[in-house]
Amino acid sequence: MSQYIGRLGRRSPAAPPRLRLHRRPRRVAMLSVHTSPLHQPGTGDAGGMNVYIVELARRLAAINIEVEIFTRATAGGLPPSVQLAPGVLVRHVDAGPYEGLAKEELPAQLCAFTHGVMQAWAGHRPGHYDLVHSHYWLSGHVGWLAAQRWGVPLVHAMHTMAKVKNASLADGDTPEPAARVIGETQIVAAADRLIANTDEEAGELVRHYDADPAKVAVVHPGVNLERFTPGDGRAAARARLGLPQDALIPLFAGRIQPLKAPDVLLRAVAVLLDRHPELRSRILVPVVGGPSGSGLAKPEGLQKLAARLGIADVVRFRPPVDQDRLADWFRAASVLVMPSYSESFGLVAIEAQASGTPVLAARVGGLPVAVRDGRTGVLVQGHDPAAYARVLHDFAADPTLTDRMGAAAAAHARAFGWEASAAATAEVYTAALHAHRRRVRSLHG
């Protein structure tokens, strides 16, 4: 899609080379209303977006772009601000009750959140923030107002889109409300630049939301290549986690909700063991994560499903873990399984591959970019458990498949460092600043 202005840091012909001559922003106000970058990924509403914001902010600060992240306070007694890293400040904003507030109830708190952001801004000299970068549609509405009030450009990242999610709902999942669709449409029209994870997401912004292609930039998310590495190998990781050395270990890691489809993995394992009962003694299925979204309505649903399928003896449920421990789970696995119904990119797919583990995933969203089908993993069309069972059997039948694909996966992931993502994002900021100044000049003759 050559009409989009950026792609993984490589400038397309549509973007004038002279944009490089314009200055980068000195300080960015980053907005993450509904989930804090300080929260543990894998539970509640914390997930890939949290990792994205933390890693991107760190790398932007490393290239001299200071970042202040505004997020809603979810506990009493939190300090007004926390230094996350040199050049990265997290600001807690009081907006609504600290606990028990579902994401669906947050639109009613956007006014209070905006007030808190404006209070912080009022304590600074004019021109303190050069640009607003909002994440997810809730933040986009606050960013829209803040950018207009401060006279700076708005850069927005959707992360997920209501129309895309509603087009591929899991059974029993709740559709995104019309209010979100309307809100996203307004943000797309208001933003100076939109950052998409992949060419496919960029196309969805244009098709579903009538985005101006000239305002859409494609920047792939990254992976922390210092943390997610093959390390000292699969055997050592399994020893540290107390896992059997010779087992087939298909891993699910992430938020437990219908959208992520962990049930497809369990059903696939049931099919596999029905067809190949001899594998029962050498298969272990870890599910690492906590309930989230509509999964909160039935937090024990996956455990009950494992019991109904007759595979509770081979499934191990584990709570969310920190990033270093997660890297060990990736290293220990035979294959990471991601049967999601929708993924804007799928950060855990790149993290697992960087750790030397192949990925078995649904062919949806950004996963065909994250995973090289047949080389670093396997992509499955649809969500038929039998199709996933067949691939799992391939890994069981050929113990060398994990190592062969895993080596290719680690090499593939090395192209996705966060430094490249930050550099490309900085170019989007520069383009947004230039376009904004040009528009302001034209308005004032």
XYZ file of C-alpha atoms in Angstrom:
445
model
C 0.000 0.000 0.000
C 2.362 2.675 -1.225
C -0.171 5.441 -0.535
C 0.519 5.240 3.198
C 3.128 7.630 4.479
C 5.321 5.262 6.447
C 6.124 1.591 6.827
C 8.504 0.182 9.443
C 10.595 3.311 9.321
C 10.977 3.198 5.516
C 9.602 6.322 3.869
C 7.312 5.736 0.911
C 7.494 7.936 -2.209
C 4.335 9.770 -1.053
C 6.209 11.407 1.834
C 8.408 14.348 0.789
C 12.057 13.870 1.809
C 12.121 17.452 3.146
C 10.081 16.341 6.186
C 13.294 14.970 7.659
C 14.576 18.550 7.929
C 11.852 19.591 10.374
C 12.410 19.210 14.063
C 11.122 16.376 16.167
C 8.904 17.138 19.167
C 10.730 17.743 22.424
C 7.937 16.486 24.681
C 4.898 14.309 23.933
C 1.746 13.915 26.030
C 0.788 10.258 25.677
C -2.721 9.221 26.749
C -3.762 5.781 27.989
C -7.066 6.257 29.782
C -8.293 2.757 30.525
C -5.122 0.863 31.363
C -1.934 1.943 33.063
C 1.503 1.168 31.638
C 2.424 0.238 35.220
C -0.108 -2.616 35.343
C 0.777 -6.293 34.915
C 0.063 -7.398 31.314
C -2.127 -10.474 30.923
C -4.896 -9.643 33.356
C -7.845 -7.252 33.453
C -7.545 -4.791 30.573
C -3.742 -4.866 30.620
C -2.191 -6.536 27.612
C -0.181 -5.827 24.502
C -1.068 -2.137 24.519
C 0.572 -1.738 27.940
C 3.768 -3.326 26.647
C 3.572 -1.201 23.500
C 3.289 2.072 25.421
C 6.052 1.262 27.908
C 8.549 0.074 25.323
C 7.786 2.824 22.820
C 8.031 5.544 25.479
C 11.383 4.222 26.705
C 12.825 4.163 23.191
C 11.457 7.612 22.343
C 13.116 8.999 25.474
C 16.361 7.362 24.378
C 16.274 9.494 21.201
C 15.581 12.655 23.222
C 11.789 12.814 22.976
C 10.431 13.136 26.512
C 7.150 11.339 27.163
C 4.516 12.050 29.820
C 1.899 9.288 30.007
C -1.512 10.213 31.439
C -3.540 7.283 32.804
C -6.520 6.852 35.111
C -5.737 6.211 38.785
C -7.120 2.787 39.755
C -6.129 2.762 43.433
C -6.167 5.259 46.266
C -2.920 6.708 47.525
C -1.080 6.508 44.212
C 1.533 9.235 43.773
C 0.493 11.932 41.280
C 3.410 10.950 39.068
C 5.907 8.090 38.758
C 9.206 8.134 36.883
C 8.989 5.020 34.711
C 12.391 5.559 33.099
C 14.684 8.496 32.352
C 12.597 10.849 30.244
C 9.335 8.917 30.836
C 6.831 10.137 33.437
C 3.504 8.435 34.276
C 0.823 10.818 35.597
C -2.137 9.388 37.553
C -5.421 11.191 36.917
C -8.394 10.886 39.276
C -11.474 10.066 37.193
C -14.258 8.014 38.737
C -14.033 5.309 41.430
C -10.648 3.646 41.745
C -11.964 0.098 41.565
C -14.934 -1.747 40.100
C -15.278 0.460 37.040
C -15.609 -1.589 33.840
C -14.067 -0.327 30.614
C -17.576 0.033 29.187
C -18.367 2.583 31.917
C -15.356 4.774 31.234
C -16.910 7.068 28.592
C -18.835 8.720 31.436
C -15.499 9.569 33.107
C -13.798 11.156 30.096
C -14.821 14.646 31.185
C -13.195 14.129 34.603
C -10.108 12.638 32.980
C -9.827 15.560 30.561
C -10.117 17.971 33.487
C -7.182 16.220 35.190
C -5.068 16.429 32.039
C -5.858 20.115 31.673
C -4.940 20.765 35.304
C -1.524 19.210 34.748
C -1.039 21.271 31.595
C -2.054 24.498 33.379
C 0.905 24.100 35.715
C 3.359 24.386 32.824
C 4.562 27.197 30.645
C 2.855 27.575 27.238
C 4.197 25.165 24.652
C 5.171 22.491 27.210
C 3.771 19.690 25.015
C 4.569 19.650 21.310
C 2.218 16.816 20.376
C -0.463 14.467 21.747
C -0.273 10.709 21.076
C -3.438 8.889 22.158
C -3.908 5.125 22.427
C -7.326 3.450 21.973
C -10.534 5.311 21.233
C -11.247 6.438 24.795
C -7.909 8.248 24.922
C -8.526 9.612 21.449
C -11.440 11.733 22.643
C -9.364 13.283 25.413
C -6.493 13.760 22.959
C -8.766 15.453 20.447
C -9.773 18.121 22.959
C -6.270 18.500 24.437
C -4.601 18.896 21.047
C -7.082 21.578 20.010
C -6.759 23.410 23.318
C -2.955 23.345 23.223
C -2.664 24.106 19.519
C -0.635 20.955 18.770
C -1.121 17.962 16.450
C -2.889 14.756 17.461
C -1.410 11.365 16.571
C -3.697 8.440 17.337
C -3.218 4.662 17.488
C -6.414 2.579 17.438
C -4.893 -0.717 18.661
C -8.276 -2.346 18.037
C -11.326 -1.199 16.060
C -14.966 -1.831 16.876
C -16.014 -2.532 13.291
C -13.213 -5.054 12.820
C -13.934 -6.813 16.116
C -17.665 -6.967 15.437
C -17.038 -8.561 12.051
C -15.305 -11.554 13.664
C -16.854 -12.111 17.094
C -16.322 -15.325 19.000
C -19.415 -17.295 19.978
C -21.019 -15.681 23.000
C -18.844 -12.575 22.859
C -20.440 -9.142 23.264
C -20.443 -6.796 20.232
C -18.802 -3.408 20.612
C -21.441 -0.676 21.072
C -22.504 1.831 18.428
C -21.165 4.642 20.626
C -17.649 3.281 20.177
C -18.051 3.120 16.394
C -19.204 6.745 16.353
C -16.369 7.777 18.659
C -13.733 6.049 16.519
C -15.100 7.677 13.374
C -14.820 11.113 15.000
C -11.227 10.493 16.092
C -10.181 9.297 12.639
C -11.502 12.548 11.178
C -9.878 14.716 13.866
C -6.389 13.186 14.051
C -3.465 14.713 12.174
C -1.896 11.267 11.816
C -3.074 7.698 12.453
C -0.578 4.970 13.279
C -1.497 1.467 12.097
C 0.385 -1.702 13.006
C 0.189 -3.256 9.548
C -0.822 -2.521 5.971
C -4.011 -4.483 6.616
C -4.936 -2.281 9.567
C -4.199 0.805 7.474
C -6.582 -0.506 4.820
C -9.240 -1.156 7.444
C -8.994 2.444 8.636
C -9.596 3.633 5.094
C -12.367 1.136 4.241
C -14.293 1.112 7.507
C -13.708 4.652 8.786
C -13.028 6.658 5.629
C -9.565 7.660 6.848
C -7.499 9.869 4.554
C -4.741 7.523 3.247
C -2.254 10.403 3.347
C -2.698 10.590 7.138
C -2.155 6.880 7.810
C 1.332 5.663 8.730
C 2.250 2.001 9.128
C 4.678 1.322 11.978
C 5.121 -2.256 13.134
C 5.285 -2.738 16.910
C 8.525 -4.105 18.272
C 9.909 -6.617 20.709
C 12.382 -6.201 23.551
C 15.283 -8.120 22.020
C 17.280 -7.947 25.245
C 14.584 -9.694 27.277
C 13.062 -12.061 24.715
C 15.922 -14.234 23.497
C 16.476 -18.005 23.204
C 18.691 -17.572 26.286
C 20.161 -20.779 27.627
C 17.692 -22.929 25.749
C 14.465 -24.882 26.086
C 15.784 -27.523 28.489
C 17.041 -24.959 30.998
C 13.770 -23.005 30.838
C 11.758 -26.171 31.452
C 13.949 -27.030 34.405
C 13.403 -23.614 35.959
C 9.627 -23.905 35.501
C 9.441 -27.515 36.684
C 8.192 -28.806 33.333
C 8.931 -32.265 31.885
C 11.810 -32.244 29.429
C 10.294 -34.563 26.817
C 6.715 -33.209 26.789
C 4.829 -31.586 23.944
C 3.989 -28.184 25.469
C 1.531 -26.014 23.484
C 1.343 -22.732 25.398
C -1.421 -20.142 25.614
C -0.247 -16.810 27.071
C -2.509 -13.769 27.307
C -5.805 -12.438 28.560
C -8.462 -15.107 28.970
C -11.458 -13.894 26.990
C -13.470 -15.175 24.017
C -11.649 -12.835 21.603
C -8.329 -14.607 22.313
C -10.005 -18.048 21.925
C -8.077 -20.129 24.472
C -11.021 -22.542 24.281
C -9.962 -23.434 20.717
C -6.628 -24.682 22.066
C -8.357 -26.822 24.712
C -10.773 -28.266 22.156
C -7.854 -28.974 19.811
C -6.025 -30.844 22.560
C -9.171 -32.900 23.218
C -9.359 -33.814 19.512
C -5.649 -34.655 19.462
C -5.899 -36.974 22.461
C -9.053 -38.606 21.120
C -7.218 -39.459 17.901
C -3.839 -40.187 19.510
C -4.442 -41.322 23.099
C -0.808 -42.393 23.413
C 0.155 -38.689 23.587
C -1.642 -38.127 26.900
C 1.390 -39.197 28.903
C 3.634 -36.646 27.211
C 1.551 -33.501 26.681
C 1.211 -30.523 29.031
C -0.888 -27.456 28.205
C -0.062 -24.305 30.220
C -2.570 -21.434 30.142
C -0.771 -18.356 31.483
C -2.969 -15.299 32.028
C -6.020 -13.901 33.777
C -9.652 -13.246 32.815
C -10.381 -10.056 30.915
C -13.194 -8.316 29.047
C -16.242 -10.517 28.585
C -14.193 -13.347 30.092
C -14.702 -11.714 33.497
C -18.349 -12.825 33.421
C -17.248 -16.481 33.628
C -13.790 -16.472 35.230
C -13.853 -20.242 35.807
C -15.297 -21.045 32.389
C -12.051 -22.344 30.889
C -11.349 -24.656 33.829
C -14.870 -26.064 33.557
C -14.402 -26.566 29.812
C -11.175 -28.512 30.415
C -13.059 -30.766 32.835
C -15.947 -31.314 30.389
C -13.495 -32.181 27.623
C -11.746 -34.688 29.859
C -8.353 -32.995 29.641
C -8.131 -31.302 33.047
C -5.255 -33.650 33.910
C -3.011 -32.186 31.188
C -3.956 -28.486 31.487
C -2.170 -26.178 33.937
C -3.662 -22.757 34.687
C -1.136 -20.158 35.815
C -1.653 -16.470 36.749
C -0.084 -13.651 34.735
C 3.662 -13.329 35.176
C 6.180 -10.531 34.728
C 7.983 -10.115 31.434
C 11.167 -11.939 32.456
C 9.189 -14.953 33.662
C 7.042 -14.817 30.528
C 10.189 -15.086 28.405
C 10.978 -18.349 30.214
C 7.493 -19.698 29.455
C 8.022 -18.876 25.792
C 11.424 -20.605 25.762
C 9.987 -23.672 27.467
C 7.067 -24.129 25.068
C 7.061 -26.391 22.031
C 4.778 -23.900 20.288
C 2.804 -20.792 21.249
C -0.856 -21.120 20.246
C -2.814 -17.968 19.291
C -6.254 -18.894 17.880
C -7.517 -15.296 18.236
C -10.566 -14.012 16.383
C -8.934 -10.596 15.974
C -5.408 -9.253 16.512
C -4.205 -5.854 15.340
C -0.683 -7.276 15.474
C -0.140 -9.885 18.197
C 2.880 -8.805 20.249
C 3.161 -12.131 22.052
C 3.702 -13.837 18.692
C 6.853 -11.778 18.100
C 7.959 -12.172 21.728
C 7.648 -15.961 21.529
C 9.532 -16.089 18.236
C 12.295 -13.864 19.620
C 12.566 -16.421 22.432
C 13.135 -19.185 19.851
C 9.639 -20.674 19.821
C 7.387 -21.122 16.758
C 3.789 -19.919 16.707
C 0.557 -21.660 15.723
C -1.968 -18.902 15.050
C -5.170 -17.957 13.308
C -4.721 -16.173 9.993
C -6.280 -12.923 11.221
C -5.315 -9.272 11.532
C -1.586 -8.646 11.820
C -0.604 -12.246 12.559
C 0.370 -12.979 8.913
C 2.923 -10.162 9.312
C 4.134 -11.337 12.704
C 4.399 -15.018 11.677
C 5.940 -16.388 8.475
C 3.639 -19.263 7.628
C 5.509 -22.535 7.176
C 8.829 -21.039 8.265
C 8.525 -19.509 11.753
C 5.165 -21.059 12.565
C 1.869 -22.166 11.087
C -1.190 -20.046 10.265
C -4.624 -21.692 10.290
C -7.632 -20.398 8.407
C -10.555 -20.243 10.815
C -11.029 -21.709 14.271
C -11.798 -25.394 13.730
C -10.156 -27.260 16.640
C -9.429 -30.222 14.352
C -7.217 -28.016 12.156
C -5.178 -26.946 15.185
C -5.031 -30.555 16.389
C -3.456 -31.625 13.100
C -0.673 -29.062 13.480
C -0.106 -30.032 17.118
C 0.272 -33.633 15.963
C 2.946 -32.513 13.493
C 4.930 -31.069 16.398
C 4.384 -34.250 18.428
C 5.415 -36.524 15.549
C 8.572 -34.559 14.700
C 10.387 -33.371 17.843
C 12.913 -31.482 15.681
C 10.199 -29.226 14.218
C 10.192 -26.932 17.248
C 13.938 -26.335 17.070
C 14.007 -25.850 13.281
C 11.120 -23.403 13.200
C 12.291 -21.824 16.457
C 15.687 -20.922 14.987
C 14.006 -19.302 11.979
C 11.558 -17.559 14.317
C 14.337 -15.987 16.395
C 16.029 -14.697 13.225
C 12.707 -13.311 11.928
C 11.969 -11.495 15.207
C 15.287 -9.654 15.153
C 13.846 -7.334 12.494
C 11.239 -6.082 14.999
C 13.310 -4.183 17.560
C 11.603 -1.341 19.413
C 14.358 1.044 18.331
C 13.121 0.808 14.741
C 9.526 1.342 15.893
C 10.494 4.421 17.896
C 12.488 5.897 15.006
C 9.545 5.378 12.642
C 7.122 6.856 15.196
C 9.382 9.895 15.582
C 9.162 10.400 11.817
C 5.362 10.287 12.043
C 5.518 12.918 14.799
C 7.742 15.119 12.643
C 5.377 14.813 9.687
C 2.402 15.632 11.944
C 4.140 18.723 13.336
C 5.026 19.937 9.856
C 1.496 19.375 8.505
C -0.034 21.054 11.553
C 2.160 24.159 11.229
C 1.403 24.356 7.522
C -2.348 24.157 8.214
C -2.162 26.831 10.919
C -0.252 29.133 8.561
C -2.844 28.648 5.827
C -5.706 29.426 8.230
C -4.083 32.678 9.274
C -3.266 33.720 5.721
